[in-house]
């Protein structure tokens, strides 16, 4: 069995300034993530997804319980640099992650912190900028870019660091459909190359090929299993405010008309294959 790269033991967290029943953001979460897994993290607004991933690169530390990244405890400040090198994160809001006054400097920032040689930094900036379609924006000031352009700059900066764990908090929410598709295939390539991916999204279509889905409800894990099993549980999906992928919805519509597909397809290409053979 592959080694566990992230481990949470009885983790709870409450934001110090939150009031009343909003206080507890995570309750008693225990889970292990193995190196190389693709995890989809889902749940309704406010269920604790962003809080959970902030625990994984030591931006937050648990009120009780412990989090380890590659064996290193996040509660020990001395581990923070190594933890953040291992687990790269793309935040939900790109504005909170842009640090420099030009796109090029922004992508360079993390690379310089890694202490890489100048030629290697330049090579990685060029590759990442091309991959994310921001090569023409390198001289621009990031704060004047559109939301989707900013999101691509942040993605380029984090992917250029080549972290072993890539944490993506709704990374495509501002991308146009073509950029979103390109981004997915890029993430899939990184995953097939051995990276561990933790991917937060509200779109189940983005998770059909995930190894595993974790669903949160009010700060607790209410599902931990295969995509197929969560997509078939309407009660759970309703509880966590999610819709099954388009292919599953189409298959259900067909089933109501007497055309039962088995197994239920999770993607449009599986659906086409089952219908057309
Ligand atoms: N900085 C903060 N201060 C106080 N409370 C917070 C803070 N950030 C989040 N919370 C609260 O913690 C809970 C979990 O929030 P979190 O942002 O983790 O949810 P989420 O699942 O990422 O939601 P979304 O889908 O809207 O991004 C919510 O009740 C939220 O109001
Ligand atoms: Mg969030």
PDB file of C-alpha atoms and ligand atoms in Angstrom:
ATOM      1  CA  UNK A   1       0.000   0.000   0.000  1.00  0.00           C
ATOM      2  CA  UNK A   2       1.245   3.524  -0.837  1.00  0.00           C
ATOM      3  CA  UNK A   3       2.395   5.664   2.029  1.00  0.00           C
ATOM      4  CA  UNK A   4       0.039   8.160   3.615  1.00  0.00           C
ATOM      5  CA  UNK A   5       1.181  11.698   2.773  1.00  0.00           C
ATOM      6  CA  UNK A   6      -1.482  13.525   4.765  1.00  0.00           C
ATOM      7  CA  UNK A   7      -3.004  12.391   7.971  1.00  0.00           C
ATOM      8  CA  UNK A   8      -5.598  14.032  10.213  1.00  0.00           C
ATOM      9  CA  UNK A   9      -6.368  12.653  13.631  1.00  0.00           C
ATOM     10  CA  UNK A  10      -9.463  13.875  15.504  1.00  0.00           C
ATOM     11  CA  UNK A  11      -9.107  17.357  14.063  1.00  0.00           C
ATOM     12  CA  UNK A  12     -11.449  20.092  15.240  1.00  0.00           C
ATOM     13  CA  UNK A  13     -11.314  23.790  14.512  1.00  0.00           C
ATOM     14  CA  UNK A  14     -13.295  26.857  15.594  1.00  0.00           C
ATOM     15  CA  UNK A  15     -12.644  30.359  14.246  1.00  0.00           C
ATOM     16  CA  UNK A  16     -11.922  32.550  17.253  1.00  0.00           C
ATOM     17  CA  UNK A  17     -14.212  35.408  16.184  1.00  0.00           C
ATOM     18  CA  UNK A  18     -17.141  33.417  14.844  1.00  0.00           C
ATOM     19  CA  UNK A  19     -20.348  33.497  16.877  1.00  0.00           C
ATOM     20  CA  UNK A  20     -22.829  30.890  18.183  1.00  0.00           C
ATOM     21  CA  UNK A  21     -23.417  27.801  16.053  1.00  0.00           C
ATOM     22  CA  UNK A  22     -20.979  29.122  13.410  1.00  0.00           C
ATOM     23  CA  UNK A  23     -18.106  28.681  15.827  1.00  0.00           C
ATOM     24  CA  UNK A  24     -17.200  25.100  15.032  1.00  0.00           C
ATOM     25  CA  UNK A  25     -15.920  24.881  11.449  1.00  0.00           C
ATOM     26  CA  UNK A  26     -14.494  21.323  11.667  1.00  0.00           C
ATOM     27  CA  UNK A  27     -15.507  18.545  14.054  1.00  0.00           C
ATOM     28  CA  UNK A  28     -13.427  15.517  14.893  1.00  0.00           C
ATOM     29  CA  UNK A  29     -12.066  14.695  11.441  1.00  0.00           C
ATOM     30  CA  UNK A  30      -9.865  11.633  11.067  1.00  0.00           C
ATOM     31  CA  UNK A  31      -8.584  10.661   7.635  1.00  0.00           C
ATOM     32  CA  UNK A  32      -5.531   9.591   5.674  1.00  0.00           C
ATOM     33  CA  UNK A  33      -4.627  10.574   2.143  1.00  0.00           C
ATOM     34  CA  UNK A  34      -2.192   8.324   0.301  1.00  0.00           C
ATOM     35  CA  UNK A  35       0.488   9.626  -2.010  1.00  0.00           C
ATOM     36  CA  UNK A  36      -0.819   9.789  -5.574  1.00  0.00           C
ATOM     37  CA  UNK A  37      -4.529   9.889  -4.739  1.00  0.00           C
ATOM     38  CA  UNK A  38      -6.928  12.245  -6.518  1.00  0.00           C
ATOM     39  CA  UNK A  39      -9.390  13.414  -3.886  1.00  0.00           C
ATOM     40  CA  UNK A  40     -12.507  15.419  -4.666  1.00  0.00           C
ATOM     41  CA  UNK A  41     -13.610  17.499  -1.667  1.00  0.00           C
ATOM     42  CA  UNK A  42     -17.240  18.564  -1.795  1.00  0.00           C
ATOM     43  CA  UNK A  43     -19.920  20.054   0.427  1.00  0.00           C
ATOM     44  CA  UNK A  44     -22.365  22.947   0.608  1.00  0.00           C
ATOM     45  CA  UNK A  45     -21.257  26.540   1.194  1.00  0.00           C
ATOM     46  CA  UNK A  46     -19.899  26.926   4.702  1.00  0.00           C
ATOM     47  CA  UNK A  47     -19.458  23.169   5.254  1.00  0.00           C
ATOM     48  CA  UNK A  48     -15.732  23.567   6.068  1.00  0.00           C
ATOM     49  CA  UNK A  49     -13.905  22.692   2.815  1.00  0.00           C
ATOM     50  CA  UNK A  50     -11.635  25.743   2.712  1.00  0.00           C
ATOM     51  CA  UNK A  51     -11.002  25.458   6.452  1.00  0.00           C
ATOM     52  CA  UNK A  52      -9.986  21.818   6.036  1.00  0.00           C
ATOM     53  CA  UNK A  53      -7.507  22.532   3.246  1.00  0.00           C
ATOM     54  CA  UNK A  54      -6.042  25.504   5.140  1.00  0.00           C
ATOM     55  CA  UNK A  55      -5.097  22.908   7.750  1.00  0.00           C
ATOM     56  CA  UNK A  56      -3.118  20.970   5.158  1.00  0.00           C
ATOM     57  CA  UNK A  57      -0.524  23.603   4.498  1.00  0.00           C
ATOM     58  CA  UNK A  58      -0.413  24.882   8.055  1.00  0.00           C
ATOM     59  CA  UNK A  59      -2.251  28.165   7.464  1.00  0.00           C
ATOM     60  CA  UNK A  60      -4.487  27.022  10.296  1.00  0.00           C
ATOM     61  CA  UNK A  61      -3.608  24.564  13.017  1.00  0.00           C
ATOM     62  CA  UNK A  62      -6.219  22.452  14.808  1.00  0.00           C
ATOM     63  CA  UNK A  63      -7.753  23.531  18.105  1.00  0.00           C
ATOM     64  CA  UNK A  64      -7.627  19.849  19.017  1.00  0.00           C
ATOM     65  CA  UNK A  65      -6.244  16.808  17.231  1.00  0.00           C
ATOM     66  CA  UNK A  66      -3.268  16.756  14.857  1.00  0.00           C
ATOM     67  CA  UNK A  67      -2.422  17.134  11.182  1.00  0.00           C
ATOM     68  CA  UNK A  68       0.695  15.638   9.594  1.00  0.00           C
ATOM     69  CA  UNK A  69       1.989  16.352   6.095  1.00  0.00           C
ATOM     70  CA  UNK A  70       4.598  13.868   4.961  1.00  0.00           C
ATOM     71  CA  UNK A  71       4.991  12.948   8.613  1.00  0.00           C
ATOM     72  CA  UNK A  72       5.549  16.560   9.769  1.00  0.00           C
ATOM     73  CA  UNK A  73       3.242  17.993  12.419  1.00  0.00           C
ATOM     74  CA  UNK A  74       1.613  21.271  11.332  1.00  0.00           C
ATOM     75  CA  UNK A  75       1.477  22.497  14.934  1.00  0.00           C
ATOM     76  CA  UNK A  76       5.284  22.790  14.961  1.00  0.00           C
ATOM     77  CA  UNK A  77       6.248  26.123  13.338  1.00  0.00           C
ATOM     78  CA  UNK A  78       9.683  24.800  12.499  1.00  0.00           C
ATOM     79  CA  UNK A  79       8.001  22.462   9.963  1.00  0.00           C
ATOM     80  CA  UNK A  80       6.001  25.136   8.128  1.00  0.00           C
ATOM     81  CA  UNK A  81       8.421  25.858   5.285  1.00  0.00           C
ATOM     82  CA  UNK A  82       8.862  22.189   4.454  1.00  0.00           C
ATOM     83  CA  UNK A  83       5.118  21.564   4.710  1.00  0.00           C
ATOM     84  CA  UNK A  84       4.390  24.445   2.301  1.00  0.00           C
ATOM     85  CA  UNK A  85       6.974  23.151  -0.148  1.00  0.00           C
ATOM     86  CA  UNK A  86       5.286  19.748  -0.070  1.00  0.00           C
ATOM     87  CA  UNK A  87       1.698  20.991  -0.251  1.00  0.00           C
ATOM     88  CA  UNK A  88       1.042  23.827  -2.700  1.00  0.00           C
ATOM     89  CA  UNK A  89      -2.306  25.523  -2.525  1.00  0.00           C
ATOM     90  CA  UNK A  90      -4.419  27.581  -4.880  1.00  0.00           C
ATOM     91  CA  UNK A  91      -6.872  29.648  -2.847  1.00  0.00           C
ATOM     92  CA  UNK A  92     -10.500  30.201  -3.678  1.00  0.00           C
ATOM     93  CA  UNK A  93      -9.948  33.936  -4.159  1.00  0.00           C
ATOM     94  CA  UNK A  94      -6.951  34.757  -6.398  1.00  0.00           C
ATOM     95  CA  UNK A  95      -6.650  38.303  -4.983  1.00  0.00           C
ATOM     96  CA  UNK A  96      -5.568  36.883  -1.645  1.00  0.00           C
ATOM     97  CA  UNK A  97      -2.655  35.110  -3.318  1.00  0.00           C
ATOM     98  CA  UNK A  98      -1.183  37.731  -5.619  1.00  0.00           C
ATOM     99  CA  UNK A  99       1.926  39.246  -4.077  1.00  0.00           C
ATOM    100  CA  UNK A 100       3.933  41.039  -6.782  1.00  0.00           C
ATOM    101  CA  UNK A 101       3.443  44.010  -9.078  1.00  0.00           C
ATOM    102  CA  UNK A 102       4.000  42.095 -12.321  1.00  0.00           C
ATOM    103  CA  UNK A 103       2.719  38.703 -13.434  1.00  0.00           C
ATOM    104  CA  UNK A 104       6.278  37.521 -14.075  1.00  0.00           C
ATOM    105  CA  UNK A 105       7.438  38.520 -10.567  1.00  0.00           C
ATOM    106  CA  UNK A 106       4.363  36.899  -9.108  1.00  0.00           C
ATOM    107  CA  UNK A 107       5.132  33.538 -10.707  1.00  0.00           C
ATOM    108  CA  UNK A 108       8.822  33.985  -9.797  1.00  0.00           C
ATOM    109  CA  UNK A 109       8.118  34.732  -6.135  1.00  0.00           C
ATOM    110  CA  UNK A 110       7.663  31.165  -4.876  1.00  0.00           C
ATOM    111  CA  UNK A 111      10.453  29.869  -7.125  1.00  0.00           C
ATOM    112  CA  UNK A 112      12.896  32.395  -5.662  1.00  0.00           C
ATOM    113  CA  UNK A 113      11.866  31.323  -2.168  1.00  0.00           C
ATOM    114  CA  UNK A 114      12.790  27.755  -3.113  1.00  0.00           C
ATOM    115  CA  UNK A 115      16.293  29.069  -3.860  1.00  0.00           C
ATOM    116  CA  UNK A 116      16.377  27.691  -7.416  1.00  0.00           C
ATOM    117  CA  UNK A 117      19.051  28.850  -9.907  1.00  0.00           C
ATOM    118  CA  UNK A 118      18.039  31.775 -12.143  1.00  0.00           C
ATOM    119  CA  UNK A 119      17.985  29.712 -15.374  1.00  0.00           C
ATOM    120  CA  UNK A 120      15.731  27.118 -13.744  1.00  0.00           C
ATOM    121  CA  UNK A 121      13.394  29.896 -12.489  1.00  0.00           C
ATOM    122  CA  UNK A 122      13.196  31.355 -15.998  1.00  0.00           C
ATOM    123  CA  UNK A 123      12.563  27.943 -17.545  1.00  0.00           C
ATOM    124  CA  UNK A 124       9.743  27.203 -15.099  1.00  0.00           C
ATOM    125  CA  UNK A 125       8.140  30.641 -15.552  1.00  0.00           C
ATOM    126  CA  UNK A 126       8.128  30.213 -19.340  1.00  0.00           C
ATOM    127  CA  UNK A 127       6.660  26.692 -19.155  1.00  0.00           C
ATOM    128  CA  UNK A 128       3.996  27.566 -16.578  1.00  0.00           C
ATOM    129  CA  UNK A 129       3.023  30.811 -18.329  1.00  0.00           C
ATOM    130  CA  UNK A 130       2.582  28.946 -21.611  1.00  0.00           C
ATOM    131  CA  UNK A 131       0.619  26.114 -19.984  1.00  0.00           C
ATOM    132  CA  UNK A 132      -1.824  28.529 -18.356  1.00  0.00           C
ATOM    133  CA  UNK A 133      -2.115  30.966 -21.266  1.00  0.00           C
ATOM    134  CA  UNK A 134      -0.540  33.933 -19.465  1.00  0.00           C
ATOM    135  CA  UNK A 135       2.661  34.202 -21.539  1.00  0.00           C
ATOM    136  CA  UNK A 136       1.340  37.411 -23.103  1.00  0.00           C
ATOM    137  CA  UNK A 137       0.599  38.942 -19.697  1.00  0.00           C
ATOM    138  CA  UNK A 138       3.997  38.597 -17.999  1.00  0.00           C
ATOM    139  CA  UNK A 139       4.673  42.349 -17.939  1.00  0.00           C
ATOM    140  CA  UNK A 140       1.181  43.276 -16.726  1.00  0.00           C
ATOM    141  CA  UNK A 141       0.202  44.307 -13.221  1.00  0.00           C
ATOM    142  CA  UNK A 142      -1.827  41.405 -11.789  1.00  0.00           C
ATOM    143  CA  UNK A 143      -4.356  43.555  -9.948  1.00  0.00           C
ATOM    144  CA  UNK A 144      -5.598  44.997 -13.244  1.00  0.00           C
ATOM    145  CA  UNK A 145      -6.304  41.592 -14.784  1.00  0.00           C
ATOM    146  CA  UNK A 146      -9.727  39.942 -15.034  1.00  0.00           C
ATOM    147  CA  UNK A 147     -10.759  37.369 -12.404  1.00  0.00           C
ATOM    148  CA  UNK A 148     -10.088  34.436 -14.734  1.00  0.00           C
ATOM    149  CA  UNK A 149      -6.687  35.837 -15.780  1.00  0.00           C
ATOM    150  CA  UNK A 150      -5.715  36.292 -12.117  1.00  0.00           C
ATOM    151  CA  UNK A 151      -6.797  32.743 -11.376  1.00  0.00           C
ATOM    152  CA  UNK A 152      -4.534  31.490 -14.190  1.00  0.00           C
ATOM    153  CA  UNK A 153      -1.590  33.522 -12.880  1.00  0.00           C
ATOM    154  CA  UNK A 154      -2.012  31.989  -9.435  1.00  0.00           C
ATOM    155  CA  UNK A 155      -2.341  28.492 -10.895  1.00  0.00           C
ATOM    156  CA  UNK A 156       0.818  29.008 -12.972  1.00  0.00           C
ATOM    157  CA  UNK A 157       2.717  30.195  -9.884  1.00  0.00           C
ATOM    158  CA  UNK A 158       1.733  27.199  -7.775  1.00  0.00           C
ATOM    159  CA  UNK A 159       2.129  24.530 -10.458  1.00  0.00           C
ATOM    160  CA  UNK A 160       5.591  25.957 -11.313  1.00  0.00           C
ATOM    161  CA  UNK A 161       6.676  24.990  -7.788  1.00  0.00           C
ATOM    162  CA  UNK A 162       5.994  21.324  -8.657  1.00  0.00           C
ATOM    163  CA  UNK A 163       4.593  20.472  -5.220  1.00  0.00           C
ATOM    164  CA  UNK A 164       4.025  16.791  -4.357  1.00  0.00           C
ATOM    165  CA  UNK A 165       0.546  17.690  -3.102  1.00  0.00           C
ATOM    166  CA  UNK A 166      -1.537  20.156  -5.054  1.00  0.00           C
ATOM    167  CA  UNK A 167      -4.504  21.608  -3.177  1.00  0.00           C
ATOM    168  CA  UNK A 168      -6.991  23.367  -5.423  1.00  0.00           C
ATOM    169  CA  UNK A 169      -9.823  25.327  -3.804  1.00  0.00           C
ATOM    170  CA  UNK A 170     -12.417  25.834  -6.572  1.00  0.00           C
ATOM    171  CA  UNK A 171      -9.606  26.677  -9.002  1.00  0.00           C
ATOM    172  CA  UNK A 172     -11.739  26.984 -12.128  1.00  0.00           C
ATOM    173  CA  UNK A 173     -14.649  29.002 -10.742  1.00  0.00           C
ATOM    174  CA  UNK A 174     -13.670  32.024 -12.863  1.00  0.00           C
ATOM    175  CA  UNK A 175     -12.307  30.239 -15.928  1.00  0.00           C
ATOM    176  CA  UNK A 176     -14.121  30.154 -19.260  1.00  0.00           C
ATOM    177  CA  UNK A 177     -15.175  26.657 -20.462  1.00  0.00           C
ATOM    178  CA  UNK A 178     -12.170  26.130 -22.775  1.00  0.00           C
ATOM    179  CA  UNK A 179      -9.653  27.206 -20.146  1.00  0.00           C
ATOM    180  CA  UNK A 180     -11.431  25.005 -17.632  1.00  0.00           C
ATOM    181  CA  UNK A 181     -11.137  21.991 -19.901  1.00  0.00           C
ATOM    182  CA  UNK A 182      -7.448  22.695 -20.539  1.00  0.00           C
ATOM    183  CA  UNK A 183      -6.890  23.110 -16.826  1.00  0.00           C
ATOM    184  CA  UNK A 184      -8.514  19.745 -16.094  1.00  0.00           C
ATOM    185  CA  UNK A 185      -6.309  17.921 -18.527  1.00  0.00           C
ATOM    186  CA  UNK A 186      -3.290  19.615 -16.992  1.00  0.00           C
ATOM    187  CA  UNK A 187      -4.295  18.560 -13.478  1.00  0.00           C
ATOM    188  CA  UNK A 188      -4.935  15.052 -14.767  1.00  0.00           C
ATOM    189  CA  UNK A 189      -1.414  14.988 -16.277  1.00  0.00           C
ATOM    190  CA  UNK A 190       0.111  16.116 -12.976  1.00  0.00           C
ATOM    191  CA  UNK A 191      -1.837  13.431 -11.166  1.00  0.00           C
ATOM    192  CA  UNK A 192      -0.790  10.719 -13.642  1.00  0.00           C
ATOM    193  CA  UNK A 193       2.770  11.949 -13.126  1.00  0.00           C
ATOM    194  CA  UNK A 194       2.478  11.028  -9.441  1.00  0.00           C
ATOM    195  CA  UNK A 195       1.192  14.212  -7.729  1.00  0.00           C
ATOM    196  CA  UNK A 196      -1.418  13.967  -4.994  1.00  0.00           C
ATOM    197  CA  UNK A 197      -4.387  16.184  -5.825  1.00  0.00           C
ATOM    198  CA  UNK A 198      -7.003  17.582  -3.455  1.00  0.00           C
ATOM    199  CA  UNK A 199      -9.631  19.267  -5.542  1.00  0.00           C
ATOM    200  CA  UNK A 200     -12.533  21.302  -4.177  1.00  0.00           C
ATOM    201  CA  UNK A 201     -15.413  21.902  -6.529  1.00  0.00           C
ATOM    202  CA  UNK A 202     -19.179  22.252  -6.645  1.00  0.00           C
ATOM    203  CA  UNK A 203     -19.236  20.570 -10.067  1.00  0.00           C
ATOM    204  CA  UNK A 204     -19.533  16.813  -9.877  1.00  0.00           C
ATOM    205  CA  UNK A 205     -18.654  16.516 -13.568  1.00  0.00           C
ATOM    206  CA  UNK A 206     -15.114  17.506 -12.585  1.00  0.00           C
ATOM    207  CA  UNK A 207     -14.794  14.534 -10.244  1.00  0.00           C
ATOM    208  CA  UNK A 208     -15.998  11.550 -12.247  1.00  0.00           C
ATOM    209  CA  UNK A 209     -12.464  10.165 -12.483  1.00  0.00           C
ATOM    210  CA  UNK A 210     -11.416  10.910  -8.875  1.00  0.00           C
ATOM    211  CA  UNK A 211     -10.066   8.021  -6.797  1.00  0.00           C
ATOM    212  CA  UNK A 212     -12.091   9.125  -3.865  1.00  0.00           C
ATOM    213  CA  UNK A 213     -14.603  11.751  -2.809  1.00  0.00           C
ATOM    214  CA  UNK A 214     -14.830  13.295   0.633  1.00  0.00           C
ATOM    215  CA  UNK A 215     -18.034  15.132   1.458  1.00  0.00           C
ATOM    216  CA  UNK A 216     -18.362  17.550   4.342  1.00  0.00           C
ATOM    217  CA  UNK A 217     -21.545  18.637   6.044  1.00  0.00           C
ATOM    218  CA  UNK A 218     -21.383  21.153   8.902  1.00  0.00           C
ATOM    219  CA  UNK A 219     -17.705  20.421   9.512  1.00  0.00           C
ATOM    220  CA  UNK A 220     -17.995  16.626   9.550  1.00  0.00           C
ATOM    221  CA  UNK A 221     -17.071  14.009   6.966  1.00  0.00           C
ATOM    222  CA  UNK A 222     -20.371  12.479   5.842  1.00  0.00           C
ATOM    223  CA  UNK A 223     -19.045  10.490   2.886  1.00  0.00           C
ATOM    224  CA  UNK A 224     -15.662   9.002   2.045  1.00  0.00           C
ATOM    225  CA  UNK A 225     -15.751   6.708  -0.966  1.00  0.00           C
ATOM    226  CA  UNK A 226     -15.901   6.242  -4.726  1.00  0.00           C
ATOM    227  CA  UNK A 227     -17.555   8.781  -7.064  1.00  0.00           C
ATOM    228  CA  UNK A 228     -20.026   6.137  -8.265  1.00  0.00           C
ATOM    229  CA  UNK A 229     -21.339   5.602  -4.733  1.00  0.00           C
ATOM    230  CA  UNK A 230     -21.945   9.260  -3.927  1.00  0.00           C
ATOM    231  CA  UNK A 231     -23.543   9.962  -7.300  1.00  0.00           C
ATOM    232  CA  UNK A 232     -26.097   7.243  -6.693  1.00  0.00           C
ATOM    233  CA  UNK A 233     -27.163   8.556  -3.287  1.00  0.00           C
ATOM    234  CA  UNK A 234     -29.779  11.242  -3.911  1.00  0.00           C
ATOM    235  CA  UNK A 235     -30.455  11.737  -0.243  1.00  0.00           C
ATOM    236  CA  UNK A 236     -26.816  12.513   0.498  1.00  0.00           C
ATOM    237  CA  UNK A 237     -26.429  14.734  -2.571  1.00  0.00           C
ATOM    238  CA  UNK A 238     -29.441  16.740  -1.499  1.00  0.00           C
ATOM    239  CA  UNK A 239     -28.097  17.068   2.020  1.00  0.00           C
ATOM    240  CA  UNK A 240     -24.841  18.511   0.716  1.00  0.00           C
ATOM    241  CA  UNK A 241     -26.518  20.619  -2.020  1.00  0.00           C
ATOM    242  CA  UNK A 242     -24.931  18.898  -5.006  1.00  0.00           C
ATOM    243  CA  UNK A 243     -26.164  17.585  -8.316  1.00  0.00           C
ATOM    244  CA  UNK A 244     -24.869  14.385  -9.927  1.00  0.00           C
ATOM    245  CA  UNK A 245     -22.854  14.745 -13.176  1.00  0.00           C
ATOM    246  CA  UNK A 246     -24.677  15.413 -16.442  1.00  0.00           C
ATOM    247  CA  UNK A 247     -24.125  11.820 -17.660  1.00  0.00           C
ATOM    248  CA  UNK A 248     -25.793  10.413 -14.516  1.00  0.00           C
ATOM    249  CA  UNK A 249     -28.732  12.793 -14.905  1.00  0.00           C
ATOM    250  CA  UNK A 250     -29.121  11.866 -18.569  1.00  0.00           C
ATOM    251  CA  UNK A 251     -28.963   8.157 -17.721  1.00  0.00           C
ATOM    252  CA  UNK A 252     -31.738   8.665 -15.166  1.00  0.00           C
ATOM    253  CA  UNK A 253     -33.909  10.471 -17.697  1.00  0.00           C
ATOM    254  CA  UNK A 254     -33.351   7.610 -20.141  1.00  0.00           C
ATOM    255  CA  UNK A 255     -34.187   5.068 -17.407  1.00  0.00           C
ATOM    256  CA  UNK A 256     -37.508   6.821 -16.755  1.00  0.00           C
ATOM    257  CA  UNK A 257     -38.277   6.332 -20.474  1.00  0.00           C
ATOM    258  CA  UNK A 258     -37.508   2.609 -20.134  1.00  0.00           C
ATOM    259  CA  UNK A 259     -33.920   2.715 -21.423  1.00  0.00           C
ATOM    260  CA  UNK A 260     -31.856   1.411 -18.481  1.00  0.00           C
ATOM    261  CA  UNK A 261     -28.061   1.729 -18.757  1.00  0.00           C
ATOM    262  CA  UNK A 262     -25.902  -0.487 -16.609  1.00  0.00           C
ATOM    263  CA  UNK A 263     -23.494   0.324 -15.082  1.00  0.00           C
ATOM    264  CA  UNK A 264     -24.682   3.933 -14.790  1.00  0.00           C
ATOM    265  CA  UNK A 265     -22.253   6.043 -16.879  1.00  0.00           C
ATOM    266  CA  UNK A 266     -20.382   8.792 -15.016  1.00  0.00           C
ATOM    267  CA  UNK A 267     -19.054  10.685 -18.027  1.00  0.00           C
ATOM    268  CA  UNK A 268     -20.486  11.661 -21.381  1.00  0.00           C
ATOM    269  CA  UNK A 269     -18.013   9.417 -23.214  1.00  0.00           C
ATOM    270  CA  UNK A 270     -19.070   6.420 -21.083  1.00  0.00           C
ATOM    271  CA  UNK A 271     -22.690   7.324 -21.824  1.00  0.00           C
ATOM    272  CA  UNK A 272     -22.015   7.499 -25.575  1.00  0.00           C
ATOM    273  CA  UNK A 273     -20.171   4.175 -25.446  1.00  0.00           C
ATOM    274  CA  UNK A 274     -23.052   2.433 -23.675  1.00  0.00           C
ATOM    275  CA  UNK A 275     -25.615   3.789 -26.123  1.00  0.00           C
ATOM    276  CA  UNK A 276     -23.643   3.422 -29.348  1.00  0.00           C
ATOM    277  CA  UNK A 277     -21.479   0.458 -28.387  1.00  0.00           C
TER     278      UNK A 277
HETATM  279  N1  LIG B   1     -12.147  33.819   8.673  1.00  0.00           N
HETATM  280  C1  LIG B   1     -13.242  33.326   9.259  1.00  0.00           C
HETATM  281  N2  LIG B   1     -13.690  33.803  10.444  1.00  0.00           N
HETATM  282  C2  LIG B   1     -14.790  33.282  11.040  1.00  0.00           C
HETATM  283  N3  LIG B   1     -15.521  32.275  10.529  1.00  0.00           N
HETATM  284  C3  LIG B   1     -15.131  31.773   9.371  1.00  0.00           C
HETATM  285  C4  LIG B   1     -13.977  32.257   8.654  1.00  0.00           C
HETATM  286  N4  LIG B   1     -13.833  31.543   7.506  1.00  0.00           N
HETATM  287  C5  LIG B   1     -14.845  30.655   7.492  1.00  0.00           C
HETATM  288  N5  LIG B   1     -15.609  30.784   8.610  1.00  0.00           N
HETATM  289  C6  LIG B   1     -16.778  29.958   8.955  1.00  0.00           C
HETATM  290  O1  LIG B   1     -16.363  28.591   9.018  1.00  0.00           O
HETATM  291  C7  LIG B   1     -17.325  27.737   8.404  1.00  0.00           C
HETATM  292  C8  LIG B   1     -16.665  26.958   7.283  1.00  0.00           C
HETATM  293  O2  LIG B   1     -16.243  27.874   6.269  1.00  0.00           O
HETATM  294  P1  LIG B   1     -15.422  27.431   4.996  1.00  0.00           P
HETATM  295  O3  LIG B   1     -14.939  28.674   4.341  1.00  0.00           O
HETATM  296  O4  LIG B   1     -14.411  26.420   5.409  1.00  0.00           O
HETATM  297  O5  LIG B   1     -16.549  26.719   4.123  1.00  0.00           O
HETATM  298  P2  LIG B   1     -16.512  26.203   2.624  1.00  0.00           P
HETATM  299  O6  LIG B   1     -17.042  24.809   2.644  1.00  0.00           O
HETATM  300  O7  LIG B   1     -15.179  26.424   2.030  1.00  0.00           O
HETATM  301  O8  LIG B   1     -17.613  27.141   1.914  1.00  0.00           O
HETATM  302  P3  LIG B   1     -17.696  27.707   0.409  1.00  0.00           P
HETATM  303  O9  LIG B   1     -18.315  26.624  -0.435  1.00  0.00           O
HETATM  304  O10 LIG B   1     -18.633  28.869   0.542  1.00  0.00           O
HETATM  305  O11 LIG B   1     -16.340  28.104  -0.050  1.00  0.00           O
HETATM  306  C9  LIG B   1     -18.474  28.645   7.960  1.00  0.00           C
HETATM  307  O12 LIG B   1     -19.458  28.601   8.976  1.00  0.00           O
HETATM  308  C10 LIG B   1     -17.854  30.017   7.885  1.00  0.00           C
HETATM  309  O13 LIG B   1     -18.805  31.005   8.170  1.00  0.00           O
HETATM  310 MG1  LIG B   2     -14.479  27.578   0.445  1.00  0.00          MG
END
